PDB file of C-alpha atoms and ligand atoms in Angstrom:
ATOM      1  CA  MET A   1     -69.819-182.875  32.628  1.00 64.00           C
ATOM      2  CA  ALA A   2     -71.562-184.915  29.959  1.00 68.00           C
ATOM      3  CA  TYR A   3     -69.476-186.954  27.517  1.00 67.00           C
ATOM      4  CA  LEU A   4     -71.445-186.346  24.364  1.00 65.00           C
ATOM      5  CA  LYS A   5     -71.154-188.200  21.058  1.00 67.00           C
ATOM      6  CA  PRO A   6     -69.730-191.486  22.348  1.00 67.00           C
ATOM      7  CA  ASP A   7     -67.780-193.621  19.941  1.00 74.00           C
ATOM      8  CA  LYS A   8     -69.009-197.065  18.967  1.00 74.00           C
ATOM      9  CA  PRO A   9     -68.429-199.522  21.823  1.00 72.00           C
ATOM     10  CA  GLU A  10     -65.998-201.517  19.712  1.00 90.00           C
ATOM     11  CA  LYS A  11     -63.937-198.451  18.693  1.00 96.00           C
ATOM     12  CA  VAL A  12     -60.216-199.254  18.763  1.00 98.00           C
ATOM     13  CA  TYR A  13     -58.053-197.030  20.929  1.00 97.00           C
ATOM     14  CA  VAL A  14     -54.308-197.094  21.553  1.00 98.00           C
ATOM     15  CA  PRO A  15     -54.509-199.292  24.716  1.00 97.00           C
ATOM     16  CA  ALA A  16     -56.180-202.052  22.668  1.00 97.00           C
ATOM     17  CA  LEU A  17     -52.814-202.803  21.092  1.00 98.00           C
ATOM     18  CA  ARG A  18     -51.121-203.530  24.423  1.00 97.00           C
ATOM     19  CA  ALA A  19     -54.107-205.650  25.505  1.00 97.00           C
ATOM     20  CA  ALA A  20     -53.981-207.671  22.264  1.00 98.00           C
ATOM     21  CA  LYS A  21     -50.233-208.228  22.616  1.00 98.00           C
ATOM     22  CA  GLU A  22     -50.657-209.480  26.168  1.00 97.00           C
ATOM     23  CA  LYS A  23     -53.307-211.949  24.984  1.00 97.00           C
ATOM     24  CA  GLY A  24     -51.224-212.995  21.972  1.00 97.00           C
ATOM     25  CA  GLU A  25     -53.887-211.747  19.537  1.00 98.00           C
ATOM     26  CA  LYS A  26     -52.700-210.624  16.106  1.00 98.00           C
ATOM     27  CA  LEU A  27     -54.039-207.321  14.810  1.00 98.00           C
ATOM     28  CA  VAL A  28     -54.168-205.971  11.266  1.00 98.00           C
ATOM     29  CA  CYS A  29     -53.525-202.582   9.731  1.00 98.00           C
ATOM     30  CA  LEU A  30     -54.087-201.340   6.178  1.00 98.00           C
ATOM     31  CA  THR A  31     -53.485-198.037   4.491  1.00 98.00           C
ATOM     32  CA  ALA A  32     -56.289-195.805   3.245  1.00 98.00           C
ATOM     33  CA  TYR A  33     -56.111-192.348   1.737  1.00 98.00           C
ATOM     34  CA  ASP A  34     -59.736-191.558   0.925  1.00 98.00           C
ATOM     35  CA  TYR A  35     -63.337-191.957   2.085  1.00 98.00           C
ATOM     36  CA  PRO A  36     -64.435-195.034   0.092  1.00 98.00           C
ATOM     37  CA  THR A  37     -61.390-197.147   0.867  1.00 98.00           C
ATOM     38  CA  ALA A  38     -61.520-196.070   4.524  1.00 98.00           C
ATOM     39  CA  ARG A  39     -65.137-197.249   4.698  1.00 98.00           C
ATOM     40  CA  ILE A  40     -64.357-200.565   3.042  1.00 98.00           C
ATOM     41  CA  VAL A  41     -61.259-201.214   5.138  1.00 98.00           C
ATOM     42  CA  ASP A  42     -63.010-200.197   8.376  1.00 98.00           C
ATOM     43  CA  GLU A  43     -66.147-202.209   7.672  1.00 97.00           C
ATOM     44  CA  ALA A  44     -63.999-205.226   6.749  1.00 97.00           C
ATOM     45  CA  GLY A  45     -62.749-205.119  10.326  1.00 97.00           C
ATOM     46  CA  VAL A  46     -59.111-204.006  10.426  1.00 98.00           C
ATOM     47  CA  GLU A  47     -58.064-202.591  13.778  1.00 98.00           C
ATOM     48  CA  LEU A  48     -55.803-199.846  12.437  1.00 98.00           C
ATOM     49  CA  ILE A  49     -55.854-197.608   9.380  1.00 98.00           C
ATOM     50  CA  LEU A  50     -52.647-195.888   8.371  1.00 99.00           C
ATOM     51  CA  VAL A  51     -52.915-192.763   6.273  1.00 99.00           C
ATOM     52  CA  GLY A  52     -49.460-193.543   4.984  1.00 98.00           C
ATOM     53  CA  ASP A  53     -47.085-191.403   3.008  1.00 98.00           C
ATOM     54  CA  SER A  54     -46.991-194.441   0.702  1.00 98.00           C
ATOM     55  CA  MET A  55     -49.698-192.362  -1.001  1.00 98.00           C
ATOM     56  CA  GLY A  56     -46.705-190.749  -2.728  1.00 98.00           C
ATOM     57  CA  ASN A  57     -46.068-194.032  -4.509  1.00 96.00           C
ATOM     58  CA  VAL A  58     -49.530-195.453  -4.981  1.00 96.00           C
ATOM     59  CA  ILE A  59     -51.872-192.534  -5.555  1.00 97.00           C
ATOM     60  CA  HIS A  60     -49.733-189.523  -6.501  1.00 98.00           C
ATOM     61  CA  GLY A  61     -47.242-191.395  -8.684  1.00 96.00           C
ATOM     62  CA  TYR A  62     -44.243-189.504  -7.261  1.00 97.00           C
ATOM     63  CA  GLY A  63     -42.114-192.650  -7.291  1.00 94.00           C
ATOM     64  CA  ASN A  64     -41.220-192.281  -3.612  1.00 96.00           C
ATOM     65  CA  THR A  65     -42.550-190.713  -0.422  1.00 98.00           C
ATOM     66  CA  ILE A  66     -40.235-187.691  -0.303  1.00 98.00           C
ATOM     67  CA  PRO A  67     -42.504-185.106  -2.031  1.00 98.00           C
ATOM     68  CA  VAL A  68     -45.621-185.918   0.045  1.00 98.00           C
ATOM     69  CA  THR A  69     -46.801-182.809   1.912  1.00 98.00           C
ATOM     70  CA  LEU A  70     -48.510-182.251   5.228  1.00 98.00           C
ATOM     71  CA  ASP A  71     -51.523-180.858   3.355  1.00 98.00           C
ATOM     72  CA  GLU A  72     -51.816-184.048   1.298  1.00 98.00           C
ATOM     73  CA  ILE A  73     -51.735-186.194   4.441  1.00 98.00           C
ATOM     74  CA  LEU A  74     -54.127-183.815   6.200  1.00 99.00           C
ATOM     75  CA  SER A  75     -56.691-183.858   3.422  1.00 98.00           C
ATOM     76  CA  ALA A  76     -56.497-187.665   3.202  1.00 98.00           C
ATOM     77  CA  THR A  77     -56.799-188.022   6.975  1.00 98.00           C
ATOM     78  CA  LYS A  78     -59.975-185.917   6.996  1.00 98.00           C
ATOM     79  CA  ALA A  79     -61.518-188.138   4.328  1.00 98.00           C
ATOM     80  CA  VAL A  80     -60.443-191.331   6.119  1.00 98.00           C
ATOM     81  CA  LYS A  81     -61.853-190.038   9.398  1.00 98.00           C
ATOM     82  CA  ARG A  82     -65.232-189.510   7.726  1.00 98.00           C
ATOM     83  CA  GLY A  83     -65.171-193.067   6.396  1.00 98.00           C
ATOM     84  CA  ALA A  84     -63.937-194.993   9.437  1.00 98.00           C
ATOM     85  CA  ASN A  85     -65.887-195.555  12.654  1.00 96.00           C
ATOM     86  CA  ARG A  86     -64.019-198.311  14.375  1.00 97.00           C
ATOM     87  CA  ALA A  87     -60.355-198.517  13.411  1.00 98.00           C
ATOM     88  CA  LEU A  88     -57.645-196.474  15.079  1.00 98.00           C
ATOM     89  CA  ILE A  89     -56.541-193.821  12.594  1.00 98.00           C
ATOM     90  CA  VAL A  90     -52.805-193.207  12.392  1.00 99.00           C
ATOM     91  CA  ALA A  91     -51.563-190.354  10.187  1.00 99.00           C
ATOM     92  CA  ASP A  92     -48.047-190.460   8.791  1.00 98.00           C
ATOM     93  CA  MET A  93     -45.893-187.408   9.344  1.00 98.00           C
ATOM     94  CA  PRO A  94     -44.445-186.722   5.888  1.00 98.00           C
ATOM     95  CA  TYR A  95     -40.820-185.948   5.144  1.00 98.00           C
ATOM     96  CA  GLY A  96     -39.985-182.422   6.248  1.00 98.00           C
ATOM     97  CA  SER A  97     -42.865-182.110   8.714  1.00 98.00           C
ATOM     98  CA  TYR A  98     -40.814-183.125  11.770  1.00 98.00           C
ATOM     99  CA  HIS A  99     -37.257-182.351  10.677  1.00 98.00           C
ATOM    100  CA  THR A 100     -36.942-178.636  11.407  1.00 97.00           C
ATOM    101  CA  GLY A 101     -37.421-178.445  15.156  1.00 97.00           C
ATOM    102  CA  ASP A 102     -39.536-180.096  17.812  1.00 98.00           C
ATOM    103  CA  ASN A 103     -41.984-177.192  18.173  1.00 98.00           C
ATOM    104  CA  LYS A 104     -42.733-177.247  14.463  1.00 98.00           C
ATOM    105  CA  ALA A 105     -43.138-181.025  14.600  1.00 98.00           C
ATOM    106  CA  VAL A 106     -45.585-180.735  17.514  1.00 98.00           C
ATOM    107  CA  ARG A 107     -47.585-178.081  15.647  1.00 98.00           C
ATOM    108  CA  ASN A 108     -47.768-180.306  12.548  1.00 98.00           C
ATOM    109  CA  ALA A 109     -48.758-183.369  14.556  1.00 98.00           C
ATOM    110  CA  LEU A 110     -51.430-181.348  16.374  1.00 98.00           C
ATOM    111  CA  LYS A 111     -52.780-180.256  13.000  1.00 98.00           C
ATOM    112  CA  LEU A 112     -53.194-183.890  11.954  1.00 98.00           C
ATOM    113  CA  MET A 113     -54.967-184.637  15.234  1.00 98.00           C
ATOM    114  CA  LYS A 114     -57.126-181.491  15.579  1.00 98.00           C
ATOM    115  CA  ASP A 115     -57.955-180.712  11.933  1.00 98.00           C
ATOM    116  CA  GLY A 116     -57.525-184.152  10.412  1.00 98.00           C
ATOM    117  CA  GLY A 117     -59.049-186.328  13.118  1.00 98.00           C
ATOM    118  CA  ALA A 118     -55.994-188.562  13.435  1.00 98.00           C
ATOM    119  CA  GLU A 119     -55.812-190.514  16.675  1.00 98.00           C
ATOM    120  CA  ALA A 120     -52.055-191.076  16.491  1.00 98.00           C
ATOM    121  CA  VAL A 121     -49.148-190.105  14.265  1.00 99.00           C
ATOM    122  CA  LYS A 122     -46.312-192.135  12.801  1.00 99.00           C
ATOM    123  CA  LEU A 123     -42.784-190.959  12.143  1.00 98.00           C
ATOM    124  CA  GLU A 124     -39.627-192.608  10.875  1.00 98.00           C
ATOM    125  CA  GLY A 125     -36.258-192.950  12.579  1.00 98.00           C
ATOM    126  CA  GLY A 126     -34.391-194.587  15.427  1.00 98.00           C
ATOM    127  CA  ARG A 127     -32.736-193.148  18.519  1.00 98.00           C
ATOM    128  CA  ASN A 128     -32.354-189.816  16.714  1.00 98.00           C
ATOM    129  CA  ARG A 129     -36.145-189.369  17.059  1.00 98.00           C
ATOM    130  CA  ALA A 130     -36.429-190.447  20.707  1.00 98.00           C
ATOM    131  CA  ARG A 131     -36.462-186.913  22.106  1.00 98.00           C
ATOM    132  CA  LEU A 132     -39.154-185.862  19.653  1.00 98.00           C
ATOM    133  CA  VAL A 133     -41.250-188.956  20.388  1.00 98.00           C
ATOM    134  CA  LYS A 134     -41.124-188.121  24.109  1.00 98.00           C
ATOM    135  CA  ARG A 135     -42.120-184.519  23.439  1.00 98.00           C
ATOM    136  CA  LEU A 136     -45.080-185.547  21.268  1.00 98.00           C
ATOM    137  CA  VAL A 137     -46.237-188.095  23.830  1.00 98.00           C
ATOM    138  CA  ASP A 138     -45.929-185.415  26.538  1.00 98.00           C
ATOM    139  CA  GLU A 139     -48.295-183.297  24.424  1.00 98.00           C
ATOM    140  CA  GLU A 140     -50.853-186.168  24.435  1.00 98.00           C
ATOM    141  CA  ILE A 141     -50.054-187.274  20.887  1.00 98.00           C
ATOM    142  CA  PRO A 142     -49.740-191.060  20.580  1.00 98.00           C
ATOM    143  CA  VAL A 143     -46.767-191.972  18.414  1.00 99.00           C
ATOM    144  CA  MET A 144     -46.105-195.009  16.260  1.00 99.00           C
ATOM    145  CA  ALA A 145     -42.381-195.236  15.510  1.00 98.00           C
ATOM    146  CA  HIS A 146     -40.885-196.763  12.343  1.00 98.00           C
ATOM    147  CA  VAL A 147     -37.476-198.455  11.983  1.00 98.00           C
ATOM    148  CA  GLY A 148     -35.768-200.840   9.568  1.00 98.00           C
ATOM    149  CA  LEU A 149     -36.308-199.601   6.043  1.00 97.00           C
ATOM    150  CA  THR A 150     -37.453-196.022   6.437  1.00 98.00           C
ATOM    151  CA  PRO A 151     -38.543-194.922   2.951  1.00 97.00           C
ATOM    152  CA  GLN A 152     -38.047-191.224   3.728  1.00 98.00           C
ATOM    153  CA  SER A 153     -34.302-192.046   3.982  1.00 96.00           C
ATOM    154  CA  VAL A 154     -34.215-193.667   0.543  1.00 95.00           C
ATOM    155  CA  HIS A 155     -31.521-191.327  -0.755  1.00 94.00           C
ATOM    156  CA  LYS A 156     -29.301-191.869   2.281  1.00 93.00           C
ATOM    157  CA  LEU A 157     -29.855-195.640   2.206  1.00 92.00           C
ATOM    158  CA  GLY A 158     -29.380-195.816  -1.549  1.00 91.00           C
ATOM    159  CA  GLY A 159     -32.477-197.886  -2.258  1.00 91.00           C
ATOM    160  CA  TYR A 160     -35.121-200.110  -0.722  1.00 94.00           C
ATOM    161  CA  ARG A 161     -33.134-202.915   0.851  1.00 94.00           C
ATOM    162  CA  VAL A 162     -33.570-205.274   3.783  1.00 96.00           C
ATOM    163  CA  GLN A 163     -32.142-203.622   6.921  1.00 95.00           C
ATOM    164  CA  GLY A 164     -30.514-205.132  10.011  1.00 95.00           C
ATOM    165  CA  LYS A 165     -28.788-207.959   8.144  1.00 96.00           C
ATOM    166  CA  THR A 166     -25.433-207.834   9.943  1.00 96.00           C
ATOM    167  CA  ALA A 167     -25.013-208.507  13.664  1.00 97.00           C
ATOM    168  CA  GLU A 168     -23.981-204.883  14.164  1.00 97.00           C
ATOM    169  CA  ALA A 169     -26.906-203.446  12.204  1.00 97.00           C
ATOM    170  CA  ALA A 170     -29.315-205.791  13.976  1.00 97.00           C
ATOM    171  CA  GLN A 171     -28.015-204.696  17.360  1.00 97.00           C
ATOM    172  CA  ILE A 172     -28.492-201.023  16.455  1.00 98.00           C
ATOM    173  CA  LEU A 173     -32.014-201.765  15.267  1.00 97.00           C
ATOM    174  CA  ILE A 174     -32.929-203.614  18.474  1.00 98.00           C
ATOM    175  CA  GLU A 175     -31.480-200.808  20.615  1.00 98.00           C
ATOM    176  CA  ASP A 176     -33.323-198.190  18.558  1.00 98.00           C
ATOM    177  CA  ALA A 177     -36.602-200.020  19.070  1.00 98.00           C
ATOM    178  CA  LYS A 178     -36.042-200.175  22.837  1.00 98.00           C
ATOM    179  CA  THR A 179     -35.103-196.487  22.964  1.00 98.00           C
ATOM    180  CA  LEU A 180     -38.285-195.547  21.109  1.00 98.00           C
ATOM    181  CA  GLU A 181     -40.350-197.680  23.477  1.00 98.00           C
ATOM    182  CA  ASP A 182     -38.706-195.944  26.436  1.00 98.00           C
ATOM    183  CA  ALA A 183     -39.482-192.581  24.803  1.00 98.00           C
ATOM    184  CA  GLY A 184     -43.182-193.485  24.894  1.00 98.00           C
ATOM    185  CA  ALA A 185     -44.058-194.817  21.428  1.00 98.00           C
ATOM    186  CA  PHE A 186     -47.129-197.087  21.628  1.00 98.00           C
ATOM    187  CA  ALA A 187     -46.106-199.220  18.625  1.00 98.00           C
ATOM    188  CA  ILE A 188     -43.256-199.528  16.175  1.00 98.00           C
ATOM    189  CA  VAL A 189     -43.254-200.399  12.489  1.00 98.00           C
ATOM    190  CA  LEU A 190     -40.533-202.864  11.476  1.00 98.00           C
ATOM    191  CA  GLU A 191     -40.151-202.571   7.720  1.00 98.00           C
ATOM    192  CA  LEU A 192     -38.034-204.949   5.633  1.00 98.00           C
ATOM    193  CA  VAL A 193     -36.041-206.598   8.420  1.00 98.00           C
ATOM    194  CA  PRO A 194     -35.100-210.269   8.735  1.00 98.00           C
ATOM    195  CA  ARG A 195     -37.882-212.209  10.486  1.00 98.00           C
ATOM    196  CA  GLU A 196     -35.459-213.421  13.177  1.00 98.00           C
ATOM    197  CA  ILE A 197     -34.651-209.832  14.149  1.00 98.00           C
ATOM    198  CA  ALA A 198     -38.333-208.858  14.087  1.00 98.00           C
ATOM    199  CA  GLU A 199     -39.045-211.771  16.439  1.00 98.00           C
ATOM    200  CA  ILE A 200     -36.327-210.657  18.840  1.00 98.00           C
ATOM    201  CA  VAL A 201     -37.650-207.085  18.850  1.00 98.00           C
ATOM    202  CA  THR A 202     -41.230-208.305  19.326  1.00 98.00           C
ATOM    203  CA  GLY A 203     -40.138-210.455  22.258  1.00 98.00           C
ATOM    204  CA  GLU A 204     -38.079-207.688  23.856  1.00 98.00           C
ATOM    205  CA  LEU A 205     -40.725-204.954  23.661  1.00 98.00           C
ATOM    206  CA  LYS A 206     -43.930-204.476  25.626  1.00 98.00           C
ATOM    207  CA  ILE A 207     -45.312-202.266  22.838  1.00 98.00           C
ATOM    208  CA  SER A 208     -46.599-203.794  19.611  1.00 98.00           C
ATOM    209  CA  THR A 209     -44.453-204.368  16.582  1.00 98.00           C
ATOM    210  CA  VAL A 210     -46.150-203.631  13.267  1.00 98.00           C
ATOM    211  CA  GLY A 211     -44.498-205.718  10.582  1.00 98.00           C
ATOM    212  CA  ILE A 212     -44.223-205.165   6.857  1.00 98.00           C
ATOM    213  CA  GLY A 213     -41.754-207.466   5.168  1.00 98.00           C
ATOM    214  CA  ALA A 214     -40.663-208.568   8.644  1.00 98.00           C
ATOM    215  CA  GLY A 215     -42.150-212.056   8.932  1.00 98.00           C
ATOM    216  CA  SER A 216     -45.070-213.463  10.868  1.00 98.00           C
ATOM    217  CA  GLY A 217     -43.699-212.918  14.363  1.00 98.00           C
ATOM    218  CA  CYS A 218     -44.813-209.291  14.666  1.00 98.00           C
ATOM    219  CA  ASP A 219     -47.822-208.338  16.777  1.00 98.00           C
ATOM    220  CA  VAL A 220     -49.545-206.462  13.944  1.00 98.00           C
ATOM    221  CA  GLN A 221     -49.260-206.916  10.174  1.00 98.00           C
ATOM    222  CA  VAL A 222     -49.539-203.900   7.908  1.00 98.00           C
ATOM    223  CA  LEU A 223     -49.783-203.735   4.127  1.00 98.00           C
ATOM    224  CA  VAL A 224     -50.421-201.032   1.590  1.00 98.00           C
ATOM    225  CA  LEU A 225     -54.016-201.658   0.495  1.00 98.00           C
ATOM    226  CA  HIS A 226     -53.241-200.979  -3.164  1.00 98.00           C
ATOM    227  CA  ASP A 227     -50.600-203.741  -3.120  1.00 98.00           C
ATOM    228  CA  LEU A 228     -52.977-206.212  -1.460  1.00 98.00           C
ATOM    229  CA  ILE A 229     -55.746-205.643  -4.008  1.00 98.00           C
ATOM    230  CA  GLY A 230     -53.551-205.391  -7.115  1.00 98.00           C
ATOM    231  CA  PHE A 231     -54.115-201.694  -7.798  1.00 98.00           C
ATOM    232  CA  THR A 232     -50.461-200.788  -8.411  1.00 96.00           C
ATOM    233  CA  PHE A 233     -47.992-200.989 -11.263  1.00 94.00           C
ATOM    234  CA  GLY A 234     -44.646-202.724 -11.642  1.00 90.00           C
ATOM    235  CA  ARG A 235     -42.927-205.458  -9.701  1.00 90.00           C
ATOM    236  CA  GLN A 236     -43.997-205.930  -6.090  1.00 93.00           C
ATOM    237  CA  PRO A 237     -41.660-206.700  -3.191  1.00 94.00           C
ATOM    238  CA  ARG A 238     -41.610-210.350  -2.153  1.00 95.00           C
ATOM    239  CA  PHE A 239     -43.635-209.752   1.035  1.00 97.00           C
ATOM    240  CA  VAL A 240     -46.695-208.583  -0.913  1.00 97.00           C
ATOM    241  CA  ARG A 241     -49.385-211.209  -1.354  1.00 97.00           C
ATOM    242  CA  GLN A 242     -51.883-209.959  -3.918  1.00 97.00           C
ATOM    243  CA  TYR A 243     -55.440-211.060  -3.085  1.00 98.00           C
ATOM    244  CA  ALA A 244     -57.255-209.434  -6.003  1.00 98.00           C
ATOM    245  CA  ASN A 245     -56.587-207.771  -9.338  1.00 98.00           C
ATOM    246  CA  VAL A 246     -58.485-204.529  -9.065  1.00 98.00           C
ATOM    247  CA  SER A 247     -56.570-202.922 -11.937  1.00 98.00           C
ATOM    248  CA  GLN A 248     -57.892-205.679 -14.205  1.00 98.00           C
ATOM    249  CA  VAL A 249     -61.433-205.301 -12.837  1.00 98.00           C
ATOM    250  CA  ILE A 250     -61.314-201.553 -13.615  1.00 98.00           C
ATOM    251  CA  THR A 251     -59.825-202.107 -17.085  1.00 98.00           C
ATOM    252  CA  ASP A 252     -62.500-204.703 -17.902  1.00 98.00           C
ATOM    253  CA  ALA A 253     -65.285-202.367 -16.753  1.00 98.00           C
ATOM    254  CA  ILE A 254     -63.932-199.451 -18.826  1.00 98.00           C
ATOM    255  CA  THR A 255     -63.414-201.647 -21.902  1.00 98.00           C
ATOM    256  CA  HIS A 256     -66.954-203.016 -21.656  1.00 98.00           C
ATOM    257  CA  TRP A 257     -68.408-199.509 -21.219  1.00 98.00           C
ATOM    258  CA  MET A 258     -66.469-198.150 -24.221  1.00 98.00           C
ATOM    259  CA  GLU A 259     -67.759-201.028 -26.357  1.00 98.00           C
ATOM    260  CA  ASP A 260     -71.320-200.284 -25.267  1.00 98.00           C
ATOM    261  CA  VAL A 261     -70.992-196.556 -26.022  1.00 98.00           C
ATOM    262  CA  ARG A 262     -69.416-197.192 -29.435  1.00 98.00           C
ATOM    263  CA  SER A 263     -72.063-199.757 -30.386  1.00 98.00           C
ATOM    264  CA  GLY A 264     -74.958-197.544 -29.235  1.00 98.00           C
ATOM    265  CA  ASN A 265     -75.785-199.935 -26.401  1.00 98.00           C
ATOM    266  CA  TYR A 266     -75.198-197.279 -23.708  1.00 98.00           C
ATOM    267  CA  PRO A 267     -77.103-195.388 -22.467  1.00 98.00           C
ATOM    268  CA  SER A 268     -80.374-197.273 -22.827  1.00 97.00           C
ATOM    269  CA  GLU A 269     -83.795-195.628 -22.372  1.00 95.00           C
ATOM    270  CA  GLN A 270     -83.787-196.736 -18.743  1.00 96.00           C
ATOM    271  CA  GLU A 271     -80.478-194.954 -18.274  1.00 97.00           C
ATOM    272  CA  SER A 272     -81.726-191.621 -19.613  1.00 96.00           C
ATOM    273  CA  TYR A 273     -84.650-189.267 -19.015  1.00 96.00           C
ATOM    274  CA  GLY A 274     -87.698-188.650 -21.248  1.00 93.00           C
ATOM    275  CA  LEU A 275     -89.995-185.650 -21.432  1.00 92.00           C
ATOM    276  CA  PRO A 276     -93.107-185.720 -19.227  1.00 92.00           C
ATOM    277  CA  GLU A 277     -96.194-187.001 -21.096  1.00 90.00           C
ATOM    278  CA  GLU A 278     -97.935-183.604 -20.999  1.00 92.00           C
ATOM    279  CA  VAL A 279     -95.206-182.038 -23.144  1.00 90.00           C
ATOM    280  CA  ASP A 280     -96.068-182.383 -26.838  1.00 90.00           C
ATOM    281  CA  LEU A 281     -92.873-183.187 -28.683  1.00 88.00           C
ATOM    282  CA  LYS A 282     -94.219-182.115 -32.091  1.00 89.00           C
ATOM    283  CA  THR A 283     -95.084-178.647 -30.762  1.00 88.00           C
ATOM    284  CA  LEU A 284     -91.716-178.393 -29.066  1.00 90.00           C
ATOM    285  CA  LYS A 285     -89.882-179.320 -32.257  1.00 87.00           C
ATOM    286  CA  SER A 286     -91.866-176.760 -34.269  1.00 91.00           C
ATOM    287  CA  ILE A 287     -90.826-174.066 -31.764  1.00 88.00           C
ATOM    288  CA  VAL A 288     -87.159-174.849 -31.949  1.00 84.00           C
ATOM    289  CA  SER A 289     -86.955-175.375 -35.706  1.00 77.00           C
TER     290      SER A 289
HETATM  291  O1  LIG B   1     -46.622-195.131   4.366  1.00 90.49           O
HETATM  292  C1  LIG B   1     -46.903-196.309   4.603  1.00 90.49           C
HETATM  293  O2  LIG B   1     -47.824-196.899   4.044  1.00 90.49           O
HETATM  294  C2  LIG B   1     -46.075-197.002   5.584  1.00 90.49           C
HETATM  295  C3  LIG B   1     -46.269-198.468   5.729  1.00 90.49           C
HETATM  296  C4  LIG B   1     -45.575-199.141   4.635  1.00 90.49           C
HETATM  297  C5  LIG B   1     -45.852-198.946   7.072  1.00 90.49           C
HETATM  298  O3  LIG B   1     -45.264-196.397   6.215  1.00 90.49           O
END
């Protein structure tokens, strides 16, 4: 049997995370939801790309992740797959896509892998998802788990707050993380948890922790790209460090272009097309008039 179409030698696969953790190397993950950002993020050198349901907040303007559909994630995953050569592509399972039975969840995850080109899926929840994680892993679907603040539970939690702040809540969180590791997850997102708890979880687990708002002790750091580059609206959570102001760059470009159009400075002759020399304009005008 010939193994055709090999990936790039440096392509990141799931086992790379375990290897990096063992060597104490930090990895990075960013979100992407379309072809151009996937290309930029991949070529910049991140190891993981998450096609996150945060698209509900940052590109669809839903205000939360609840309305995001499997089709929206699928379409975004396809575009990201076309743009990324090296990074491991993880597709988020949106709310409702893994809540109505394990068989349905497997079918939806397979869709993201087979049709979308995802190389792993992510889903939210603690011990209540352990059986499903095991089933998915048994079906050859790598799973990234997600505990702490789980945005799909926003209504149950009553807002976006730091999780695991009491000794009891921290203990539950640590046990959940271990249970998900035992179920076969290859990594686990820790979102909005105290850094001390994230450090304990990272130390206790063999799989990688992927931190967002969980301090510097996690094995992998993840951020929403739009937050990092300043392409969002409103107040950002304290863990976001904004490295650029893309909204301002876009506004400046549009403002400049509008000024040029209104003053007759755009388009110039070089930015438009003339008739070929052999066409006599006078004759043409006499025909049309
Ligand atoms: O959807 C997303 O972008 C996420 C990250 C915040 C981890 O789940």
